[in-house]
Amino acid sequence: MASMSHSSIALCGASASASDHLRSSTNGVSLRTLGRAMVASTKRSNLYVTARLKKGKKFDHPWPSNPDPNVKGGVLSYLSTFKPLGDTQKPVTLDFEKPLVELEKKIVDVRKMAAETGLDFTDQIITLETKYRQALKDLYTHLTPIQRVNIARHPNRPTFLDHIHNITDKFMELHGDRAGYDDPAIVTGIGTIDGKRYMFIGHQKGRNTKENIMRNFGMPTPHGYRKALRMMYYADHHGFPIVTFIDTPGAYADLKSEELGQGEAIANNLRTMFGLKVPILSIVIGEGGSGGALAIGCANKMLMLENAVFYVASPEACAAILWNSSKAAPEAAEKLRITSRELVKLNVADGIIPEPLGGAHADPSWTSQQIKIAINENMNEFGKMNGDELLKHRMAKYRKIGVFIENAPVEPEIKVNMKRRDAVISNSRKLEGEVEKLRDQILKAKETSSEEAPSSEVLNEMIKKLKSEIDDEYTEAARAMGLEERLTAMRGEFSKASAEEHLMHPILIEKIEKLKEEFNTRLSEAPNYESLKSKLDMLKDFSRAKAASEAASVKNEINKRFQEAVDRPEVREKVEAIKAEVASSGASSFEELSDELKEKVLKTKGEVEAEMAGVLKSMGLELEAVKPNVAEQIFVPSENIQEKVEKLNREISEKIEEVVRTPEIKSMVELLRVENAKASQTPGDTKVSSQKIETLEQQIKQKIADALSMSGLQEKQEELEKELAVARELAAEKSQESLKEDDDDDDDDEDGSESEKPEIINPSFA
């Protein structure tokens, strides 16, 4: 036999050599056709030539010598479908982690500056790193349920095969359900941990878009569950303990899967797992959704990673069903009790495997080692049981599930960082609906009659709800601005100082004022500022509506009582008698009446006013001022006097504000607030509390009065009052007012003459 590269014998009688035909294969001659060509021989020679074609490997990936130093011996080449990624995964920042990104950037900038300038920034870097670690610890210690859901779905979270490579000495993947299919969303295989063989079954998600498409995003079809069932029978036959890894949003719910018996495959797995006589351990490494997770999760024990979740329906699906909006997912996640802590309390899960700060993707190798430790500990426990004991143990686990807790309070450590704004979106939507309904009712009442206006009880309930929402908004704003810790510390100092019942130190008052000023200045930068502002506007609107409703109610009651008082026979007789006497006298004005008749008119008016004052007193109201009597003349001061009054009022106001801002008065005012709060909380000690409150009020008034008297403003007030008295006397001599206009009660409220009379701020607060 001669080689083709050296042969010059013609093929099929042609004049061209074999090497020429091989070269022509690149110009369109198929290699398959060339391989099938017969090698001819000539009459002049018995030689012939044969050609062999070498096929390449189907999966020929360039594996490095040791692609992962954390895996003993390197990743095995027969797992070529799950080869190491060519590029590192891109970092993904979740929404609640964004505050940490800025701090991390600062650390990078300081290190870069130190490298460029050659200066020593060690202290600054250490300080920033300490703050970063503390912030990371605080954030991940108080995660809300929806935040744990987001961590469980993190794109960089280690998958089933990532953990398998880290915890096993050897692993051989087994494919196929022996019915012609191999579902890549479920991976099965035999592996060893510390020399012990286990059957591993788990949901497999992808690490990038390409892998996710190939793995169907970890959602198995019936073929995957039948493959898992085949491996369970295999493990039960050979006595291999079974370890399942759960990480799926649920079984694939397309039409084809339903036609092929998705429900039957899941149900068959559930039935079979309860009859296997080998230990079964399930570990939830990500999210476990619905029957898709339960189909490989009926175990003697179910463990969960710290940030894993296990649910019958995803929070988004639950919110869409119950609240018709996926925006209510945070509240649904809280109500479903899907976190590892909640499920351990409810006896659904049997233990929690810790994760590093930042989630399992922050340190996959460490997380895998914790899983390995948990597997060894539990399998040592199961190793002491025989097959019947394992069946009884598995049955008892599911028999004790069914604990429920009604109206249980949220744990303080969870509630500290709970984003109520995200957690009660549905409540906010309900509140908005109630607000709109009340607004429409108020507007309708204004257009028609006040009887249709909402009652005070309804308005009080709405105001209470709005105040609660506003408090939550302020808390959220403080957290977003990074002031929550300072506010908490300041609140503790204030409570301690108040409990000791002595005046607060001026330094503490100054710190409180600075924090208030900083909060108010930066409030507009908070992400929920618009929501807070709208709720404050709502509160103002309803407070005004409440005040108007109460004022209208009081006014109606006063008018009713006044009418009853005026309609009394004895009062009506006196008024009618004095009117008859005035009419018979023929006088056209009050000044033309006789002195005796003037005295009778004033006496009758005083009696009527006394009746009115009695009515107000019976209603718990005090009469601060009465309308000037008939003899008093309307006084309109000159522009010069009005300017003096306004100027004096401004000076007094500025002086009072200056005095109130002093540390001594501030501390007294804060102590007064504390006493008022105590009095409202402990009604039994009203006598002692009222004495303290009255004493503090008198002290504050006296301090302000002393400060005003020392400033010379009191003397200015006395001089201006004398000037007003002289001007009033001069005006009384020149003006007259008719008795008829004076006796018209309806016009007294609308003529505005009394409102034009200037009032000087009373510096004594009396």
mmCIF file with all atom_site columns, C-alpha atoms in Angstrom, residues 317-491:
data_model
loop_
_atom_site.group_PDB
_atom_site.id
_atom_site.type_symbol
_atom_site.label_atom_id
_atom_site.label_alt_id
_atom_site.label_comp_id
_atom_site.label_asym_id
_atom_site.label_entity_id
_atom_site.label_seq_id
_atom_site.pdbx_PDB_ins_code
_atom_site.Cartn_x
_atom_site.Cartn_y
_atom_site.Cartn_z
_atom_site.occupancy
_atom_site.B_iso_or_equiv
_atom_site.pdbx_formal_charge
_atom_site.auth_seq_id
_atom_site.auth_comp_id
_atom_site.auth_asym_id
_atom_site.auth_atom_id
_atom_site.pdbx_PDB_model_num
ATOM 1   C CA . ALA A 1 317 ? -48.070 36.436 41.150 1.00 0.00 ? 317 ALA A CA 1
ATOM 2   C CA . CYS A 1 318 ? -49.660 36.645 44.604 1.00 0.00 ? 318 CYS A CA 1
ATOM 3   C CA . ALA A 1 319 ? -49.893 40.447 44.380 1.00 0.00 ? 319 ALA A CA 1
ATOM 4   C CA . ALA A 1 320 ? -51.413 40.250 40.908 1.00 0.00 ? 320 ALA A CA 1
ATOM 5   C CA . ILE A 1 321 ? -54.059 37.813 42.158 1.00 0.00 ? 321 ILE A CA 1
ATOM 6   C CA . LEU A 1 322 ? -54.972 39.499 45.446 1.00 0.00 ? 322 LEU A CA 1
ATOM 7   C CA . TRP A 1 323 ? -54.328 43.188 44.704 1.00 0.00 ? 323 TRP A CA 1
ATOM 8   C CA . ASN A 1 324 ? -54.518 43.241 40.896 1.00 0.00 ? 324 ASN A CA 1
ATOM 9   C CA . SER A 1 325 ? -51.071 44.851 40.779 1.00 0.00 ? 325 SER A CA 1
ATOM 10  C CA . SER A 1 326 ? -47.577 43.402 40.906 1.00 0.00 ? 326 SER A CA 1
ATOM 11  C CA . LYS A 1 327 ? -46.455 46.602 42.670 1.00 0.00 ? 327 LYS A CA 1
ATOM 12  C CA . ALA A 1 328 ? -47.791 45.124 45.894 1.00 0.00 ? 328 ALA A CA 1
ATOM 13  C CA . ALA A 1 329 ? -45.138 42.353 45.722 1.00 0.00 ? 329 ALA A CA 1
ATOM 14  C CA . PRO A 1 330 ? -43.264 43.661 48.830 1.00 0.00 ? 330 PRO A CA 1
ATOM 15  C CA . GLU A 1 331 ? -46.384 43.287 50.956 1.00 0.00 ? 331 GLU A CA 1
ATOM 16  C CA . ALA A 1 332 ? -47.173 39.907 49.408 1.00 0.00 ? 332 ALA A CA 1
ATOM 17  C CA . ALA A 1 333 ? -43.629 38.700 50.212 1.00 0.00 ? 333 ALA A CA 1
ATOM 18  C CA . GLU A 1 334 ? -44.145 39.722 53.832 1.00 0.00 ? 334 GLU A CA 1
ATOM 19  C CA . LYS A 1 335 ? -47.548 38.057 54.133 1.00 0.00 ? 335 LYS A CA 1
ATOM 20  C CA . LEU A 1 336 ? -46.462 34.802 52.432 1.00 0.00 ? 336 LEU A CA 1
ATOM 21  C CA . ARG A 1 337 ? -43.753 34.104 55.062 1.00 0.00 ? 337 ARG A CA 1
ATOM 22  C CA . ILE A 1 338 ? -41.269 32.829 52.478 1.00 0.00 ? 338 ILE A CA 1
ATOM 23  C CA . THR A 1 339 ? -37.902 33.567 54.109 1.00 0.00 ? 339 THR A CA 1
ATOM 24  C CA . SER A 1 340 ? -35.731 30.967 55.814 1.00 0.00 ? 340 SER A CA 1
ATOM 25  C CA . ARG A 1 341 ? -36.347 32.356 59.314 1.00 0.00 ? 341 ARG A CA 1
ATOM 26  C CA . GLU A 1 342 ? -40.112 32.357 58.916 1.00 0.00 ? 342 GLU A CA 1
ATOM 27  C CA . LEU A 1 343 ? -40.199 28.856 57.428 1.00 0.00 ? 343 LEU A CA 1
ATOM 28  C CA . VAL A 1 344 ? -38.059 27.427 60.231 1.00 0.00 ? 344 VAL A CA 1
ATOM 29  C CA . LYS A 1 345 ? -40.539 28.926 62.728 1.00 0.00 ? 345 LYS A CA 1
ATOM 30  C CA . LEU A 1 346 ? -43.402 27.304 60.827 1.00 0.00 ? 346 LEU A CA 1
ATOM 31  C CA . ASN A 1 347 ? -41.573 23.909 60.781 1.00 0.00 ? 347 ASN A CA 1
ATOM 32  C CA . VAL A 1 348 ? -41.473 23.861 56.982 1.00 0.00 ? 348 VAL A CA 1
ATOM 33  C CA . ALA A 1 349 ? -37.669 24.127 56.920 1.00 0.00 ? 349 ALA A CA 1
ATOM 34  C CA . ASP A 1 350 ? -35.404 22.381 59.416 1.00 0.00 ? 350 ASP A CA 1
ATOM 35  C CA . GLY A 1 351 ? -32.320 24.581 59.416 1.00 0.00 ? 351 GLY A CA 1
ATOM 36  C CA . ILE A 1 352 ? -30.516 27.599 57.997 1.00 0.00 ? 352 ILE A CA 1
ATOM 37  C CA . ILE A 1 353 ? -27.126 27.519 56.289 1.00 0.00 ? 353 ILE A CA 1
ATOM 38  C CA . PRO A 1 354 ? -25.303 30.836 56.750 1.00 0.00 ? 354 PRO A CA 1
ATOM 39  C CA . GLU A 1 355 ? -24.206 33.053 53.868 1.00 0.00 ? 355 GLU A CA 1
ATOM 40  C CA . PRO A 1 356 ? -21.449 35.668 53.791 1.00 0.00 ? 356 PRO A CA 1
ATOM 41  C CA . LEU A 1 357 ? -22.341 39.365 53.999 1.00 0.00 ? 357 LEU A CA 1
ATOM 42  C CA . GLY A 1 358 ? -23.436 40.439 50.558 1.00 0.00 ? 358 GLY A CA 1
ATOM 43  C CA . GLY A 1 359 ? -25.031 37.086 49.705 1.00 0.00 ? 359 GLY A CA 1
ATOM 44  C CA . ALA A 1 360 ? -23.716 33.747 48.461 1.00 0.00 ? 360 ALA A CA 1
ATOM 45  C CA . HIS A 1 361 ? -22.305 35.383 45.324 1.00 0.00 ? 361 HIS A CA 1
ATOM 46  C CA . ALA A 1 362 ? -19.955 37.476 47.491 1.00 0.00 ? 362 ALA A CA 1
ATOM 47  C CA . ASP A 1 363 ? -17.978 34.331 48.432 1.00 0.00 ? 363 ASP A CA 1
ATOM 48  C CA . PRO A 1 364 ? -19.237 31.192 46.618 1.00 0.00 ? 364 PRO A CA 1
ATOM 49  C CA . SER A 1 365 ? -16.448 28.961 47.900 1.00 0.00 ? 365 SER A CA 1
ATOM 50  C CA . TRP A 1 366 ? -17.193 29.761 51.561 1.00 0.00 ? 366 TRP A CA 1
ATOM 51  C CA . THR A 1 367 ? -20.908 29.185 50.989 1.00 0.00 ? 367 THR A CA 1
ATOM 52  C CA . SER A 1 368 ? -20.189 25.805 49.369 1.00 0.00 ? 368 SER A CA 1
ATOM 53  C CA . GLN A 1 369 ? -18.091 24.766 52.354 1.00 0.00 ? 369 GLN A CA 1
ATOM 54  C CA . GLN A 1 370 ? -20.996 25.599 54.691 1.00 0.00 ? 370 GLN A CA 1
ATOM 55  C CA . ILE A 1 371 ? -23.230 23.399 52.532 1.00 0.00 ? 371 ILE A CA 1
ATOM 56  C CA . LYS A 1 372 ? -20.647 20.598 52.709 1.00 0.00 ? 372 LYS A CA 1
ATOM 57  C CA . ILE A 1 373 ? -20.527 20.839 56.510 1.00 0.00 ? 373 ILE A CA 1
ATOM 58  C CA . ALA A 1 374 ? -24.341 20.699 56.688 1.00 0.00 ? 374 ALA A CA 1
ATOM 59  C CA . ILE A 1 375 ? -24.462 17.629 54.418 1.00 0.00 ? 375 ILE A CA 1
ATOM 60  C CA . ASN A 1 376 ? -21.879 15.751 56.503 1.00 0.00 ? 376 ASN A CA 1
ATOM 61  C CA . GLU A 1 377 ? -23.586 16.568 59.806 1.00 0.00 ? 377 GLU A CA 1
ATOM 62  C CA . ASN A 1 378 ? -27.064 15.525 58.665 1.00 0.00 ? 378 ASN A CA 1
ATOM 63  C CA . MET A 1 379 ? -25.903 12.400 56.820 1.00 0.00 ? 379 MET A CA 1
ATOM 64  C CA . ASN A 1 380 ? -24.058 11.257 59.948 1.00 0.00 ? 380 ASN A CA 1
ATOM 65  C CA . GLU A 1 381 ? -27.365 11.614 61.795 1.00 0.00 ? 381 GLU A CA 1
ATOM 66  C CA . PHE A 1 382 ? -29.280 9.707  59.103 1.00 0.00 ? 382 PHE A CA 1
ATOM 67  C CA . GLY A 1 383 ? -26.597 7.003  59.024 1.00 0.00 ? 383 GLY A CA 1
ATOM 68  C CA . LYS A 1 384 ? -27.798 5.792  62.410 1.00 0.00 ? 384 LYS A CA 1
ATOM 69  C CA . MET A 1 385 ? -31.302 5.044  61.051 1.00 0.00 ? 385 MET A CA 1
ATOM 70  C CA . ASN A 1 386 ? -32.463 2.046  59.056 1.00 0.00 ? 386 ASN A CA 1
ATOM 71  C CA . GLY A 1 387 ? -34.911 2.176  56.142 1.00 0.00 ? 387 GLY A CA 1
ATOM 72  C CA . ASP A 1 388 ? -38.104 1.942  58.208 1.00 0.00 ? 388 ASP A CA 1
ATOM 73  C CA . GLU A 1 389 ? -36.908 4.590  60.652 1.00 0.00 ? 389 GLU A CA 1
ATOM 74  C CA . LEU A 1 390 ? -36.106 6.928  57.751 1.00 0.00 ? 390 LEU A CA 1
ATOM 75  C CA . LEU A 1 391 ? -39.626 6.463  56.359 1.00 0.00 ? 391 LEU A CA 1
ATOM 76  C CA . LYS A 1 392 ? -41.186 7.230  59.765 1.00 0.00 ? 392 LYS A CA 1
ATOM 77  C CA . HIS A 1 393 ? -38.887 10.232 60.209 1.00 0.00 ? 393 HIS A CA 1
ATOM 78  C CA . ARG A 1 394 ? -39.850 11.591 56.775 1.00 0.00 ? 394 ARG A CA 1
ATOM 79  C CA . MET A 1 395 ? -43.549 11.071 57.430 1.00 0.00 ? 395 MET A CA 1
ATOM 80  C CA . ALA A 1 396 ? -43.328 12.757 60.849 1.00 0.00 ? 396 ALA A CA 1
ATOM 81  C CA . LYS A 1 397 ? -41.663 15.835 59.325 1.00 0.00 ? 397 LYS A CA 1
ATOM 82  C CA . TYR A 1 398 ? -44.613 16.511 57.059 1.00 0.00 ? 398 TYR A CA 1
ATOM 83  C CA . ARG A 1 399 ? -47.208 15.556 59.647 1.00 0.00 ? 399 ARG A CA 1
ATOM 84  C CA . LYS A 1 400 ? -46.062 18.328 62.002 1.00 0.00 ? 400 LYS A CA 1
ATOM 85  C CA . ILE A 1 401 ? -46.282 21.046 59.311 1.00 0.00 ? 401 ILE A CA 1
ATOM 86  C CA . GLY A 1 402 ? -49.397 23.158 59.736 1.00 0.00 ? 402 GLY A CA 1
ATOM 87  C CA . VAL A 1 403 ? -48.473 25.756 62.335 1.00 0.00 ? 403 VAL A CA 1
ATOM 88  C CA . PHE A 1 404 ? -50.008 29.144 61.708 1.00 0.00 ? 404 PHE A CA 1
ATOM 89  C CA . ILE A 1 405 ? -49.594 32.465 63.521 1.00 0.00 ? 405 ILE A CA 1
ATOM 90  C CA . GLU A 1 406 ? -52.298 35.097 63.362 1.00 0.00 ? 406 GLU A CA 1
ATOM 91  C CA . ASN A 1 407 ? -51.569 38.838 63.817 1.00 0.00 ? 407 ASN A CA 1
ATOM 92  C CA . ALA A 1 408 ? -48.063 38.160 65.098 1.00 0.00 ? 408 ALA A CA 1
ATOM 93  C CA . PRO A 1 409 ? -45.879 41.290 65.474 1.00 0.00 ? 409 PRO A CA 1
ATOM 94  C CA . VAL A 1 410 ? -42.859 41.706 63.227 1.00 0.00 ? 410 VAL A CA 1
ATOM 95  C CA . GLU A 1 411 ? -39.527 41.101 64.939 1.00 0.00 ? 411 GLU A CA 1
ATOM 96  C CA . PRO A 1 412 ? -37.742 44.332 65.947 1.00 0.00 ? 412 PRO A CA 1
ATOM 97  C CA . GLU A 1 413 ? -34.526 43.420 64.108 1.00 0.00 ? 413 GLU A CA 1
ATOM 98  C CA . ILE A 1 414 ? -36.518 42.911 60.903 1.00 0.00 ? 414 ILE A CA 1
ATOM 99  C CA . LYS A 1 415 ? -38.666 45.986 61.429 1.00 0.00 ? 415 LYS A CA 1
ATOM 100 C CA . VAL A 1 416 ? -35.666 48.319 61.929 1.00 0.00 ? 416 VAL A CA 1
ATOM 101 C CA . ASN A 1 417 ? -34.821 48.567 58.252 1.00 0.00 ? 417 ASN A CA 1
ATOM 102 C CA . MET A 1 418 ? -38.179 47.563 56.809 1.00 0.00 ? 418 MET A CA 1
ATOM 103 C CA . LYS A 1 419 ? -39.103 49.822 53.912 1.00 0.00 ? 419 LYS A CA 1
ATOM 104 C CA . ARG A 1 420 ? -42.663 50.530 54.819 1.00 0.00 ? 420 ARG A CA 1
ATOM 105 C CA . ARG A 1 421 ? -43.028 52.674 51.713 1.00 0.00 ? 421 ARG A CA 1
ATOM 106 C CA . ASP A 1 422 ? -42.404 49.571 49.608 1.00 0.00 ? 422 ASP A CA 1
ATOM 107 C CA . ALA A 1 423 ? -44.187 47.185 51.923 1.00 0.00 ? 423 ALA A CA 1
ATOM 108 C CA . VAL A 1 424 ? -47.561 48.955 52.082 1.00 0.00 ? 424 VAL A CA 1
ATOM 109 C CA . ILE A 1 425 ? -48.102 50.084 48.513 1.00 0.00 ? 425 ILE A CA 1
ATOM 110 C CA . SER A 1 426 ? -51.532 48.500 48.507 1.00 0.00 ? 426 SER A CA 1
ATOM 111 C CA . ASN A 1 427 ? -52.448 50.307 51.736 1.00 0.00 ? 427 ASN A CA 1
ATOM 112 C CA . SER A 1 428 ? -51.264 53.564 50.204 1.00 0.00 ? 428 SER A CA 1
ATOM 113 C CA . ARG A 1 429 ? -53.420 52.900 47.158 1.00 0.00 ? 429 ARG A CA 1
ATOM 114 C CA . LYS A 1 430 ? -56.410 52.249 49.443 1.00 0.00 ? 430 LYS A CA 1
ATOM 115 C CA . LEU A 1 431 ? -55.640 55.462 51.347 1.00 0.00 ? 431 LEU A CA 1
ATOM 116 C CA . GLU A 1 432 ? -55.503 57.423 48.098 1.00 0.00 ? 432 GLU A CA 1
ATOM 117 C CA . GLY A 1 433 ? -58.923 56.060 47.177 1.00 0.00 ? 433 GLY A CA 1
ATOM 118 C CA . GLU A 1 434 ? -60.344 57.097 50.551 1.00 0.00 ? 434 GLU A CA 1
ATOM 119 C CA . VAL A 1 435 ? -58.783 60.546 50.177 1.00 0.00 ? 435 VAL A CA 1
ATOM 120 C CA . GLU A 1 436 ? -60.353 61.086 46.769 1.00 0.00 ? 436 GLU A CA 1
ATOM 121 C CA . LYS A 1 437 ? -63.714 59.906 48.060 1.00 0.00 ? 437 LYS A CA 1
ATOM 122 C CA . LEU A 1 438 ? -63.578 62.311 51.001 1.00 0.00 ? 438 LEU A CA 1
ATOM 123 C CA . ARG A 1 439 ? -62.476 65.193 48.784 1.00 0.00 ? 439 ARG A CA 1
ATOM 124 C CA . ASP A 1 440 ? -65.416 64.631 46.467 1.00 0.00 ? 440 ASP A CA 1
ATOM 125 C CA . GLN A 1 441 ? -67.719 64.528 49.457 1.00 0.00 ? 441 GLN A CA 1
ATOM 126 C CA . ILE A 1 442 ? -66.330 67.820 50.831 1.00 0.00 ? 442 ILE A CA 1
ATOM 127 C CA . LEU A 1 443 ? -66.608 69.567 47.445 1.00 0.00 ? 443 LEU A CA 1
ATOM 128 C CA . LYS A 1 444 ? -70.168 68.312 47.040 1.00 0.00 ? 444 LYS A CA 1
ATOM 129 C CA . ALA A 1 445 ? -71.007 69.578 50.512 1.00 0.00 ? 445 ALA A CA 1
ATOM 130 C CA . LYS A 1 446 ? -69.658 73.034 49.659 1.00 0.00 ? 446 LYS A CA 1
ATOM 131 C CA . GLU A 1 447 ? -71.771 73.189 46.509 1.00 0.00 ? 447 GLU A CA 1
ATOM 132 C CA . THR A 1 448 ? -74.986 71.984 48.193 1.00 0.00 ? 448 THR A CA 1
ATOM 133 C CA . SER A 1 449 ? -75.337 72.050 51.963 1.00 0.00 ? 449 SER A CA 1
ATOM 134 C CA . SER A 1 450 ? -73.145 71.443 54.966 1.00 0.00 ? 450 SER A CA 1
ATOM 135 C CA . GLU A 1 451 ? -75.330 68.530 56.093 1.00 0.00 ? 451 GLU A CA 1
ATOM 136 C CA . GLU A 1 452 ? -73.723 66.311 53.437 1.00 0.00 ? 452 GLU A CA 1
ATOM 137 C CA . ALA A 1 453 ? -70.196 67.080 54.660 1.00 0.00 ? 453 ALA A CA 1
ATOM 138 C CA . PRO A 1 454 ? -68.225 64.145 56.168 1.00 0.00 ? 454 PRO A CA 1
ATOM 139 C CA . SER A 1 455 ? -68.517 63.725 59.920 1.00 0.00 ? 455 SER A CA 1
ATOM 140 C CA . SER A 1 456 ? -65.763 64.660 62.345 1.00 0.00 ? 456 SER A CA 1
ATOM 141 C CA . GLU A 1 457 ? -65.188 60.960 63.149 1.00 0.00 ? 457 GLU A CA 1
ATOM 142 C CA . VAL A 1 458 ? -64.460 60.171 59.486 1.00 0.00 ? 458 VAL A CA 1
ATOM 143 C CA . LEU A 1 459 ? -62.130 63.156 59.179 1.00 0.00 ? 459 LEU A CA 1
ATOM 144 C CA . ASN A 1 460 ? -60.351 62.237 62.440 1.00 0.00 ? 460 ASN A CA 1
ATOM 145 C CA . GLU A 1 461 ? -59.784 58.686 61.191 1.00 0.00 ? 461 GLU A CA 1
ATOM 146 C CA . MET A 1 462 ? -58.401 59.956 57.880 1.00 0.00 ? 462 MET A CA 1
ATOM 147 C CA . ILE A 1 463 ? -56.117 62.463 59.632 1.00 0.00 ? 463 ILE A CA 1
ATOM 148 C CA . LYS A 1 464 ? -54.843 59.690 61.901 1.00 0.00 ? 464 LYS A CA 1
ATOM 149 C CA . LYS A 1 465 ? -54.015 57.490 58.893 1.00 0.00 ? 465 LYS A CA 1
ATOM 150 C CA . LEU A 1 466 ? -52.295 60.361 57.091 1.00 0.00 ? 466 LEU A CA 1
ATOM 151 C CA . LYS A 1 467 ? -50.192 61.181 60.160 1.00 0.00 ? 467 LYS A CA 1
ATOM 152 C CA . SER A 1 468 ? -49.083 57.552 60.365 1.00 0.00 ? 468 SER A CA 1
ATOM 153 C CA . GLU A 1 469 ? -48.151 57.581 56.653 1.00 0.00 ? 469 GLU A CA 1
ATOM 154 C CA . ILE A 1 470 ? -46.287 60.886 57.071 1.00 0.00 ? 470 ILE A CA 1
ATOM 155 C CA . ASP A 1 471 ? -44.302 59.486 60.020 1.00 0.00 ? 471 ASP A CA 1
ATOM 156 C CA . ASP A 1 472 ? -43.260 56.538 57.843 1.00 0.00 ? 472 ASP A CA 1
ATOM 157 C CA . GLU A 1 473 ? -42.314 58.909 55.010 1.00 0.00 ? 473 GLU A CA 1
ATOM 158 C CA . TYR A 1 474 ? -40.158 60.980 57.377 1.00 0.00 ? 474 TYR A CA 1
ATOM 159 C CA . THR A 1 475 ? -38.453 57.809 58.610 1.00 0.00 ? 475 THR A CA 1
ATOM 160 C CA . GLU A 1 476 ? -37.805 56.707 55.020 1.00 0.00 ? 476 GLU A CA 1
ATOM 161 C CA . ALA A 1 477 ? -36.418 60.148 54.158 1.00 0.00 ? 477 ALA A CA 1
ATOM 162 C CA . ALA A 1 478 ? -34.098 60.078 57.176 1.00 0.00 ? 478 ALA A CA 1
ATOM 163 C CA . ARG A 1 479 ? -32.862 56.639 56.158 1.00 0.00 ? 479 ARG A CA 1
ATOM 164 C CA . ALA A 1 480 ? -32.241 57.759 52.580 1.00 0.00 ? 480 ALA A CA 1
ATOM 165 C CA . MET A 1 481 ? -30.283 60.799 53.788 1.00 0.00 ? 481 MET A CA 1
ATOM 166 C CA . GLY A 1 482 ? -28.207 58.700 56.194 1.00 0.00 ? 482 GLY A CA 1
ATOM 167 C CA . LEU A 1 483 ? -29.539 60.524 59.278 1.00 0.00 ? 483 LEU A CA 1
ATOM 168 C CA . GLU A 1 484 ? -31.444 57.644 60.843 1.00 0.00 ? 484 GLU A CA 1
ATOM 169 C CA . GLU A 1 485 ? -28.673 56.614 63.254 1.00 0.00 ? 485 GLU A CA 1
ATOM 170 C CA . ARG A 1 486 ? -28.116 60.198 64.404 1.00 0.00 ? 486 ARG A CA 1
ATOM 171 C CA . LEU A 1 487 ? -31.841 60.708 64.898 1.00 0.00 ? 487 LEU A CA 1
ATOM 172 C CA . THR A 1 488 ? -32.087 57.503 66.910 1.00 0.00 ? 488 THR A CA 1
ATOM 173 C CA . ALA A 1 489 ? -29.127 58.488 69.078 1.00 0.00 ? 489 ALA A CA 1
ATOM 174 C CA . MET A 1 490 ? -30.515 62.004 69.567 1.00 0.00 ? 490 MET A CA 1
ATOM 175 C CA . ARG A 1 491 ? -33.922 60.592 70.468 1.00 0.00 ? 491 ARG A CA 1
#
